[in-house]
Amino acid sequence: MRIAVLLSAGLHPVSGAPVLPRVEAQAIRMAAGLGAPSEIVGLHAGPEAAAVAEALGQGLDRIEHVAVAAGDDPVPALAARLAARAPDLILAGRRSQGGDESGLVPYALARALAIPLVSDVVAAASEPDGTLRLDQSLGRGALRRLQVRGPVVVTCHPDAPAPLAYAYGRARRGTVAPLTVAPAALPAPALAVEERPYRRRPKIVKGAPAGGSAAERLKAATGEGGAASSGRLLIDPDPEEAAREILAYLRQIGVLAPAGAQPKT
């Protein structure tokens, strides 16, 4: 199985020093844990490779660096290199760290290469028939298991297993190979952007009927309908009368037991 791990030039949130984003280090561990004999290579497009050299100590033996000028779109160069390598699995993080963090590069690559994308994967395994078993995070602990066959782009979720420990000797043995790639001609995305003056949206009336008429919604807003209409308006009431009304309301909503009910033992 041929695997490519996309690497980005991350920055430390405190010091600003070049650092490998944690979620991309988790993607490297995910690739190394597939078990089947795999050819794993890192791929980075940017002005220099110093920002991603840390990945050699995190489990990669080789990083391919495609020179791209600062500020240029890396997608055409990455798409051209990936089309030439034709990997079975392309792993990436959800977004970079400290730099351009749009998170759109995996999606743009999947569109340029015309292959599917599976986002927010927390675990991956290789099946005997050559398919991949992916566990996709749906939020709040929910998972969805997918069976896919490559090529496919997969983005790693932060809840995936922690990165491998950094190994200095492995980082020394690893290599960074500079490449010169002719960028693929990709059509520029057509962005439909419309600017409008800001207008405050009306507040949603609490307790208003969703499918009611305008008159019913007006009554709910003014307290003449819905839950607000079931109460009594007391102006300067006697303390005992006010207490009776409060107790009656608490019994009505179920906070207190009805009058005369026997307490449970």
PDB file of C-alpha atoms in Angstrom:
ATOM      1  CA  MET A   1       0.000   0.000   0.000  1.00  0.00           C
ATOM      2  CA  ARG A   2       1.350   3.390  -0.993  1.00  0.00           C
ATOM      3  CA  ILE A   3       0.585   6.132   1.527  1.00  0.00           C
ATOM      4  CA  ALA A   4       1.267   9.861   1.285  1.00  0.00           C
ATOM      5  CA  VAL A   5       1.048  12.071   4.369  1.00  0.00           C
ATOM      6  CA  LEU A   6       0.527  15.778   3.677  1.00  0.00           C
ATOM      7  CA  LEU A   7       2.699  18.020   5.837  1.00  0.00           C
ATOM      8  CA  SER A   8       2.254  21.728   6.489  1.00  0.00           C
ATOM      9  CA  ALA A   9       4.487  24.444   7.897  1.00  0.00           C
ATOM     10  CA  GLY A  10       3.086  24.951  11.366  1.00  0.00           C
ATOM     11  CA  LEU A  11       4.104  27.532  13.947  1.00  0.00           C
ATOM     12  CA  HIS A  12       4.258  27.108  17.707  1.00  0.00           C
ATOM     13  CA  PRO A  13       1.396  29.106  19.271  1.00  0.00           C
ATOM     14  CA  VAL A  14       3.690  30.650  21.927  1.00  0.00           C
ATOM     15  CA  SER A  15       7.214  30.908  20.502  1.00  0.00           C
ATOM     16  CA  GLY A  16       6.331  31.123  16.804  1.00  0.00           C
ATOM     17  CA  ALA A  17       9.051  28.556  15.974  1.00  0.00           C
ATOM     18  CA  PRO A  18       8.456  26.066  13.120  1.00  0.00           C
ATOM     19  CA  VAL A  19       6.725  22.969  14.432  1.00  0.00           C
ATOM     20  CA  LEU A  20       4.963  19.942  13.008  1.00  0.00           C
ATOM     21  CA  PRO A  21       1.216  20.215  13.749  1.00  0.00           C
ATOM     22  CA  ARG A  22       0.178  17.562  16.256  1.00  0.00           C
ATOM     23  CA  VAL A  23      -2.708  16.278  14.137  1.00  0.00           C
ATOM     24  CA  GLU A  24      -0.297  15.611  11.249  1.00  0.00           C
ATOM     25  CA  ALA A  25       1.993  13.678  13.604  1.00  0.00           C
ATOM     26  CA  GLN A  26      -1.099  11.667  14.551  1.00  0.00           C
ATOM     27  CA  ALA A  27      -1.719  11.039  10.842  1.00  0.00           C
ATOM     28  CA  ILE A  28       1.835   9.638  10.566  1.00  0.00           C
ATOM     29  CA  ARG A  29       1.121   7.227  13.418  1.00  0.00           C
ATOM     30  CA  MET A  30      -2.144   6.220  11.756  1.00  0.00           C
ATOM     31  CA  ALA A  31      -0.250   5.422   8.562  1.00  0.00           C
ATOM     32  CA  ALA A  32       2.417   3.450  10.432  1.00  0.00           C
ATOM     33  CA  GLY A  33      -0.240   1.435  12.281  1.00  0.00           C
ATOM     34  CA  LEU A  34      -1.999   0.054   9.222  1.00  0.00           C
ATOM     35  CA  GLY A  35       0.061  -3.127   9.556  1.00  0.00           C
ATOM     36  CA  ALA A  36       0.214  -4.112   5.884  1.00  0.00           C
ATOM     37  CA  PRO A  37       3.549  -3.620   4.065  1.00  0.00           C
ATOM     38  CA  SER A  38       3.329   0.040   3.191  1.00  0.00           C
ATOM     39  CA  GLU A  39       5.420   2.663   1.471  1.00  0.00           C
ATOM     40  CA  ILE A  40       4.914   5.817   3.513  1.00  0.00           C
ATOM     41  CA  VAL A  41       6.236   9.174   2.332  1.00  0.00           C
ATOM     42  CA  GLY A  42       5.648  12.710   3.516  1.00  0.00           C
ATOM     43  CA  LEU A  43       4.775  15.434   1.033  1.00  0.00           C
ATOM     44  CA  HIS A  44       5.202  19.155   1.624  1.00  0.00           C
ATOM     45  CA  ALA A  45       4.777  22.102  -0.729  1.00  0.00           C
ATOM     46  CA  GLY A  46       6.305  25.364   0.439  1.00  0.00           C
ATOM     47  CA  PRO A  47       9.331  27.644   0.222  1.00  0.00           C
ATOM     48  CA  GLU A  48      11.471  25.441   2.513  1.00  0.00           C
ATOM     49  CA  ALA A  49      11.369  22.058   4.229  1.00  0.00           C
ATOM     50  CA  ALA A  50      12.834  23.037   7.606  1.00  0.00           C
ATOM     51  CA  ALA A  51       9.347  23.448   9.023  1.00  0.00           C
ATOM     52  CA  VAL A  52       8.460  19.791   8.389  1.00  0.00           C
ATOM     53  CA  ALA A  53      11.828  18.118   9.060  1.00  0.00           C
ATOM     54  CA  GLU A  54      10.529  17.157  12.517  1.00  0.00           C
ATOM     55  CA  ALA A  55       8.288  14.580  10.833  1.00  0.00           C
ATOM     56  CA  LEU A  56      11.361  12.404  10.158  1.00  0.00           C
ATOM     57  CA  GLY A  57      11.662  11.767  13.884  1.00  0.00           C
ATOM     58  CA  GLN A  58       7.945  11.073  14.204  1.00  0.00           C
ATOM     59  CA  GLY A  59       7.922   7.981  11.991  1.00  0.00           C
ATOM     60  CA  LEU A  60       8.711   9.011   8.390  1.00  0.00           C
ATOM     61  CA  ASP A  61      11.807   7.863   6.519  1.00  0.00           C
ATOM     62  CA  ARG A  62      11.446  10.193   3.539  1.00  0.00           C
ATOM     63  CA  ILE A  63       9.902  13.595   2.877  1.00  0.00           C
ATOM     64  CA  GLU A  64       9.397  14.976  -0.611  1.00  0.00           C
ATOM     65  CA  HIS A  65       9.608  18.761  -0.745  1.00  0.00           C
ATOM     66  CA  VAL A  66       8.008  20.561  -3.675  1.00  0.00           C
ATOM     67  CA  ALA A  67       9.323  24.122  -3.876  1.00  0.00           C
ATOM     68  CA  VAL A  68       6.484  26.645  -3.957  1.00  0.00           C
ATOM     69  CA  ALA A  69       6.917  30.377  -3.471  1.00  0.00           C
ATOM     70  CA  ALA A  70       5.585  31.879  -0.251  1.00  0.00           C
ATOM     71  CA  GLY A  71       1.978  32.922  -0.649  1.00  0.00           C
ATOM     72  CA  ASP A  72       1.322  30.724  -3.708  1.00  0.00           C
ATOM     73  CA  ASP A  73      -1.400  28.094  -3.758  1.00  0.00           C
ATOM     74  CA  PRO A  74       0.194  24.687  -2.980  1.00  0.00           C
ATOM     75  CA  VAL A  75      -2.720  22.663  -4.367  1.00  0.00           C
ATOM     76  CA  PRO A  76      -1.620  22.554  -8.061  1.00  0.00           C
ATOM     77  CA  ALA A  77       1.901  21.340  -7.171  1.00  0.00           C
ATOM     78  CA  LEU A  78       0.579  18.791  -4.661  1.00  0.00           C
ATOM     79  CA  ALA A  79      -2.018  17.545  -7.121  1.00  0.00           C
ATOM     80  CA  ALA A  80       0.616  17.072  -9.838  1.00  0.00           C
ATOM     81  CA  ARG A  81       2.916  15.101  -7.529  1.00  0.00           C
ATOM     82  CA  LEU A  82       0.123  12.958  -6.127  1.00  0.00           C
ATOM     83  CA  ALA A  83      -1.134  12.201  -9.622  1.00  0.00           C
ATOM     84  CA  ALA A  84       2.369  10.984 -10.530  1.00  0.00           C
ATOM     85  CA  ARG A  85       2.756   8.838  -7.379  1.00  0.00           C
ATOM     86  CA  ALA A  86      -0.849   7.543  -7.417  1.00  0.00           C
ATOM     87  CA  PRO A  87      -0.975   6.628  -3.687  1.00  0.00           C
ATOM     88  CA  ASP A  88      -3.699   4.363  -2.343  1.00  0.00           C
ATOM     89  CA  LEU A  89      -4.198   6.547   0.739  1.00  0.00           C
ATOM     90  CA  ILE A  90      -3.597  10.270   1.269  1.00  0.00           C
ATOM     91  CA  LEU A  91      -3.555  11.306   4.930  1.00  0.00           C
ATOM     92  CA  ALA A  92      -3.773  14.907   6.133  1.00  0.00           C
ATOM     93  CA  GLY A  93      -4.586  16.911   9.215  1.00  0.00           C
ATOM     94  CA  ARG A  94      -7.761  18.901   9.637  1.00  0.00           C
ATOM     95  CA  ARG A  95      -5.839  22.170   9.198  1.00  0.00           C
ATOM     96  CA  SER A  96      -2.417  23.707   9.719  1.00  0.00           C
ATOM     97  CA  GLN A  97      -1.260  25.376  12.936  1.00  0.00           C
ATOM     98  CA  GLY A  98      -0.283  29.000  13.319  1.00  0.00           C
ATOM     99  CA  GLY A  99      -0.272  29.807   9.601  1.00  0.00           C
ATOM    100  CA  ASP A 100      -2.872  29.571   6.855  1.00  0.00           C
ATOM    101  CA  GLU A 101      -5.477  27.419   8.580  1.00  0.00           C
ATOM    102  CA  SER A 102      -8.277  27.279   6.052  1.00  0.00           C
ATOM    103  CA  GLY A 103      -8.408  23.466   6.153  1.00  0.00           C
ATOM    104  CA  LEU A 104      -9.457  23.388   2.485  1.00  0.00           C
ATOM    105  CA  VAL A 105      -6.318  21.800   0.985  1.00  0.00           C
ATOM    106  CA  PRO A 106      -7.453  18.146   1.433  1.00  0.00           C
ATOM    107  CA  TYR A 107     -10.839  18.984  -0.084  1.00  0.00           C
ATOM    108  CA  ALA A 108      -9.276  20.863  -2.998  1.00  0.00           C
ATOM    109  CA  LEU A 109      -6.915  17.931  -3.649  1.00  0.00           C
ATOM    110  CA  ALA A 110      -9.758  15.412  -3.534  1.00  0.00           C
ATOM    111  CA  ARG A 111     -11.642  17.508  -6.068  1.00  0.00           C
ATOM    112  CA  ALA A 112      -8.588  17.965  -8.314  1.00  0.00           C
ATOM    113  CA  LEU A 113      -7.780  14.229  -8.246  1.00  0.00           C
ATOM    114  CA  ALA A 114     -11.454  13.195  -8.505  1.00  0.00           C
ATOM    115  CA  ILE A 115     -11.238  10.848  -5.503  1.00  0.00           C
ATOM    116  CA  PRO A 116     -13.451  10.611  -2.383  1.00  0.00           C
ATOM    117  CA  LEU A 117     -12.625  12.204   0.949  1.00  0.00           C
ATOM    118  CA  VAL A 118     -13.409  10.933   4.451  1.00  0.00           C
ATOM    119  CA  SER A 119     -13.066  13.544   7.189  1.00  0.00           C
ATOM    120  CA  ASP A 120     -12.392  13.337  10.940  1.00  0.00           C
ATOM    121  CA  VAL A 121     -11.078   9.767  11.095  1.00  0.00           C
ATOM    122  CA  VAL A 122      -9.904   8.565  14.510  1.00  0.00           C
ATOM    123  CA  ALA A 123      -8.767   5.025  13.568  1.00  0.00           C
ATOM    124  CA  ALA A 124      -7.842   3.125  10.419  1.00  0.00           C
ATOM    125  CA  ALA A 125      -7.085  -0.528   9.690  1.00  0.00           C
ATOM    126  CA  SER A 126      -6.256  -2.532   6.593  1.00  0.00           C
ATOM    127  CA  GLU A 127      -8.493  -5.490   5.717  1.00  0.00           C
ATOM    128  CA  PRO A 128      -7.221  -8.702   4.030  1.00  0.00           C
ATOM    129  CA  ASP A 129      -9.199  -7.930   0.873  1.00  0.00           C
ATOM    130  CA  GLY A 130      -7.358  -4.615   0.405  1.00  0.00           C
ATOM    131  CA  THR A 131     -10.074  -2.333   1.731  1.00  0.00           C
ATOM    132  CA  LEU A 132      -9.648   0.183   4.536  1.00  0.00           C
ATOM    133  CA  ARG A 133     -11.757   0.196   7.690  1.00  0.00           C
ATOM    134  CA  LEU A 134     -12.161   3.761   8.931  1.00  0.00           C
ATOM    135  CA  ASP A 135     -13.787   4.990  12.135  1.00  0.00           C
ATOM    136  CA  GLN A 136     -15.156   8.481  11.549  1.00  0.00           C
ATOM    137  CA  SER A 137     -15.929  10.807  14.437  1.00  0.00           C
ATOM    138  CA  LEU A 138     -19.432  12.295  14.397  1.00  0.00           C
ATOM    139  CA  GLY A 139     -18.974  14.378  17.536  1.00  0.00           C
ATOM    140  CA  ARG A 140     -19.897  13.774  21.181  1.00  0.00           C
ATOM    141  CA  GLY A 141     -18.270  10.346  21.160  1.00  0.00           C
ATOM    142  CA  ALA A 142     -20.328   8.941  18.281  1.00  0.00           C
ATOM    143  CA  LEU A 143     -18.454   6.964  15.597  1.00  0.00           C
ATOM    144  CA  ARG A 144     -19.349   5.708  12.140  1.00  0.00           C
ATOM    145  CA  ARG A 145     -17.480   2.758  10.613  1.00  0.00           C
ATOM    146  CA  LEU A 146     -16.760   2.915   6.891  1.00  0.00           C
ATOM    147  CA  GLN A 147     -15.301   0.405   4.439  1.00  0.00           C
ATOM    148  CA  VAL A 148     -13.521   2.128   1.544  1.00  0.00           C
ATOM    149  CA  ARG A 149     -11.159   1.132  -1.211  1.00  0.00           C
ATOM    150  CA  GLY A 150      -8.413   3.470  -2.328  1.00  0.00           C
ATOM    151  CA  PRO A 151      -7.476   5.864  -3.597  1.00  0.00           C
ATOM    152  CA  VAL A 152      -9.031   8.056  -0.924  1.00  0.00           C
ATOM    153  CA  VAL A 153      -8.165  11.235   0.995  1.00  0.00           C
ATOM    154  CA  VAL A 154      -8.515  10.962   4.782  1.00  0.00           C
ATOM    155  CA  THR A 155      -8.265  13.787   7.315  1.00  0.00           C
ATOM    156  CA  CYS A 156      -7.183  12.875  10.839  1.00  0.00           C
ATOM    157  CA  HIS A 157      -9.228  13.927  13.879  1.00  0.00           C
ATOM    158  CA  PRO A 158      -7.509  15.260  17.048  1.00  0.00           C
ATOM    159  CA  ASP A 159      -9.042  12.342  18.997  1.00  0.00           C
ATOM    160  CA  ALA A 160      -6.903   9.861  17.038  1.00  0.00           C
ATOM    161  CA  PRO A 161      -4.097   8.039  18.927  1.00  0.00           C
ATOM    162  CA  ALA A 162      -1.277  10.249  20.167  1.00  0.00           C
ATOM    163  CA  PRO A 163       1.801  10.731  17.942  1.00  0.00           C
ATOM    164  CA  LEU A 164       4.776   8.423  18.174  1.00  0.00           C
ATOM    165  CA  ALA A 165       7.630   9.509  20.429  1.00  0.00           C
ATOM    166  CA  TYR A 166      10.260  11.623  18.684  1.00  0.00           C
ATOM    167  CA  ALA A 167      13.372   9.582  17.813  1.00  0.00           C
ATOM    168  CA  TYR A 168      16.504  11.643  17.196  1.00  0.00           C
ATOM    169  CA  GLY A 169      18.393   8.782  15.497  1.00  0.00           C
ATOM    170  CA  ARG A 170      15.558   8.172  13.062  1.00  0.00           C
ATOM    171  CA  ALA A 171      15.413  11.879  12.267  1.00  0.00           C
ATOM    172  CA  ARG A 172      19.132  11.785  11.412  1.00  0.00           C
ATOM    173  CA  ARG A 173      18.682   8.787   9.104  1.00  0.00           C
ATOM    174  CA  GLY A 174      15.685  10.241   7.290  1.00  0.00           C
ATOM    175  CA  THR A 175      15.998  12.182   4.052  1.00  0.00           C
ATOM    176  CA  VAL A 176      14.331  15.239   2.568  1.00  0.00           C
ATOM    177  CA  ALA A 177      14.187  15.013  -1.231  1.00  0.00           C
ATOM    178  CA  PRO A 178      13.691  18.309  -3.110  1.00  0.00           C
ATOM    179  CA  LEU A 179      11.506  17.987  -6.188  1.00  0.00           C
ATOM    180  CA  THR A 180      10.676  20.168  -9.140  1.00  0.00           C
ATOM    181  CA  VAL A 181       7.114  19.563 -10.220  1.00  0.00           C
ATOM    182  CA  ALA A 182       5.175  21.258 -12.977  1.00  0.00           C
ATOM    183  CA  PRO A 183       1.941  22.394 -11.322  1.00  0.00           C
ATOM    184  CA  ALA A 184      -1.215  20.879 -12.721  1.00  0.00           C
ATOM    185  CA  ALA A 185      -3.541  23.241 -14.505  1.00  0.00           C
ATOM    186  CA  LEU A 186      -6.541  23.502 -12.222  1.00  0.00           C
ATOM    187  CA  PRO A 187      -9.559  25.670 -12.945  1.00  0.00           C
ATOM    188  CA  ALA A 188      -9.860  28.578 -10.565  1.00  0.00           C
ATOM    189  CA  PRO A 189     -12.807  28.103  -8.229  1.00  0.00           C
ATOM    190  CA  ALA A 190     -15.689  30.420  -8.908  1.00  0.00           C
ATOM    191  CA  LEU A 191     -16.571  32.173  -5.676  1.00  0.00           C
ATOM    192  CA  ALA A 192     -20.023  33.719  -5.556  1.00  0.00           C
ATOM    193  CA  VAL A 193     -19.643  36.487  -2.974  1.00  0.00           C
ATOM    194  CA  GLU A 194     -22.350  39.025  -2.282  1.00  0.00           C
ATOM    195  CA  GLU A 195     -21.921  41.924   0.123  1.00  0.00           C
ATOM    196  CA  ARG A 196     -24.935  43.236   1.998  1.00  0.00           C
ATOM    197  CA  PRO A 197     -25.312  45.858   4.717  1.00  0.00           C
ATOM    198  CA  TYR A 198     -25.653  44.431   8.189  1.00  0.00           C
ATOM    199  CA  ARG A 199     -29.216  44.058   9.397  1.00  0.00           C
ATOM    200  CA  ARG A 200     -30.163  42.913  12.833  1.00  0.00           C
ATOM    201  CA  ARG A 201     -32.291  39.819  12.826  1.00  0.00           C
ATOM    202  CA  PRO A 202     -35.480  39.794  14.888  1.00  0.00           C
ATOM    203  CA  LYS A 203     -35.281  37.856  18.102  1.00  0.00           C
ATOM    204  CA  ILE A 204     -37.153  34.578  18.288  1.00  0.00           C
ATOM    205  CA  VAL A 205     -40.019  34.834  20.756  1.00  0.00           C
ATOM    206  CA  LYS A 206     -39.668  32.213  23.462  1.00  0.00           C
ATOM    207  CA  GLY A 207     -42.707  29.978  23.612  1.00  0.00           C
ATOM    208  CA  ALA A 208     -44.185  31.221  20.350  1.00  0.00           C
ATOM    209  CA  PRO A 209     -46.003  28.565  18.305  1.00  0.00           C
ATOM    210  CA  ALA A 210     -43.797  27.444  15.422  1.00  0.00           C
ATOM    211  CA  GLY A 211     -46.577  26.863  12.921  1.00  0.00           C
ATOM    212  CA  GLY A 212     -49.140  29.321  14.247  1.00  0.00           C
ATOM    213  CA  SER A 213     -50.597  32.339  12.569  1.00  0.00           C
ATOM    214  CA  ALA A 214     -49.287  35.879  12.912  1.00  0.00           C
ATOM    215  CA  ALA A 215     -52.039  36.673  15.417  1.00  0.00           C
ATOM    216  CA  GLU A 216     -51.080  33.692  17.611  1.00  0.00           C
ATOM    217  CA  ARG A 217     -47.409  34.675  17.531  1.00  0.00           C
ATOM    218  CA  LEU A 218     -48.344  38.246  18.476  1.00  0.00           C
ATOM    219  CA  LYS A 219     -50.404  37.004  21.432  1.00  0.00           C
ATOM    220  CA  ALA A 220     -47.474  34.865  22.594  1.00  0.00           C
ATOM    221  CA  ALA A 221     -45.123  37.856  22.337  1.00  0.00           C
ATOM    222  CA  THR A 222     -47.439  40.165  24.310  1.00  0.00           C
ATOM    223  CA  GLY A 223     -48.346  37.572  26.942  1.00  0.00           C
ATOM    224  CA  GLU A 224     -51.938  37.163  25.775  1.00  0.00           C
ATOM    225  CA  GLY A 225     -51.481  33.595  24.528  1.00  0.00           C
ATOM    226  CA  GLY A 226     -49.493  30.430  25.192  1.00  0.00           C
ATOM    227  CA  ALA A 227     -47.991  29.719  28.598  1.00  0.00           C
ATOM    228  CA  ALA A 228     -48.009  33.381  29.599  1.00  0.00           C
ATOM    229  CA  SER A 229     -51.804  33.584  29.368  1.00  0.00           C
ATOM    230  CA  SER A 230     -52.402  30.870  31.986  1.00  0.00           C
ATOM    231  CA  GLY A 231     -51.191  32.991  34.902  1.00  0.00           C
ATOM    232  CA  ARG A 232     -52.867  35.770  36.873  1.00  0.00           C
ATOM    233  CA  LEU A 233     -51.692  39.346  37.070  1.00  0.00           C
ATOM    234  CA  LEU A 234     -51.618  40.530  40.691  1.00  0.00           C
ATOM    235  CA  ILE A 235     -50.993  44.202  41.437  1.00  0.00           C
ATOM    236  CA  ASP A 236     -49.807  44.899  44.966  1.00  0.00           C
ATOM    237  CA  PRO A 237     -51.281  41.651  46.320  1.00  0.00           C
ATOM    238  CA  ASP A 238     -51.582  40.531  49.898  1.00  0.00           C
ATOM    239  CA  PRO A 239     -48.554  38.358  50.902  1.00  0.00           C
ATOM    240  CA  GLU A 240     -50.765  35.331  51.633  1.00  0.00           C
ATOM    241  CA  GLU A 241     -52.550  35.657  48.296  1.00  0.00           C
ATOM    242  CA  ALA A 242     -49.228  35.965  46.468  1.00  0.00           C
ATOM    243  CA  ALA A 243     -47.924  32.861  48.272  1.00  0.00           C
ATOM    244  CA  ARG A 244     -51.029  30.887  47.288  1.00  0.00           C
ATOM    245  CA  GLU A 245     -50.590  31.853  43.642  1.00  0.00           C
ATOM    246  CA  ILE A 246     -46.913  30.837  43.722  1.00  0.00           C
ATOM    247  CA  LEU A 247     -47.758  27.454  45.256  1.00  0.00           C
ATOM    248  CA  ALA A 248     -50.533  26.903  42.720  1.00  0.00           C
ATOM    249  CA  TYR A 249     -48.151  27.640  39.859  1.00  0.00           C
ATOM    250  CA  LEU A 250     -45.475  25.303  41.244  1.00  0.00           C
ATOM    251  CA  ARG A 251     -48.064  22.523  41.519  1.00  0.00           C
ATOM    252  CA  GLN A 252     -49.234  23.254  37.977  1.00  0.00           C
ATOM    253  CA  ILE A 253     -45.773  22.783  36.480  1.00  0.00           C
ATOM    254  CA  GLY A 254     -45.046  19.703  38.600  1.00  0.00           C
ATOM    255  CA  VAL A 255     -42.432  21.108  40.964  1.00  0.00           C
ATOM    256  CA  LEU A 256     -44.650  20.481  44.008  1.00  0.00           C
ATOM    257  CA  ALA A 257     -47.037  17.600  44.594  1.00  0.00           C
ATOM    258  CA  PRO A 258     -50.765  18.350  44.222  1.00  0.00           C
ATOM    259  CA  ALA A 259     -52.596  19.525  47.320  1.00  0.00           C
ATOM    260  CA  GLY A 260     -53.728  16.620  49.476  1.00  0.00           C
ATOM    261  CA  ALA A 261     -51.328  14.082  47.944  1.00  0.00           C
ATOM    262  CA  GLN A 262     -49.805  11.658  50.426  1.00  0.00           C
ATOM    263  CA  PRO A 263     -45.982  11.813  50.627  1.00  0.00           C
ATOM    264  CA  LYS A 264     -44.158   8.701  49.467  1.00  0.00           C
ATOM    265  CA  THR A 265     -42.359   6.666  52.139  1.00  0.00           C
TER     266      THR A 265
END
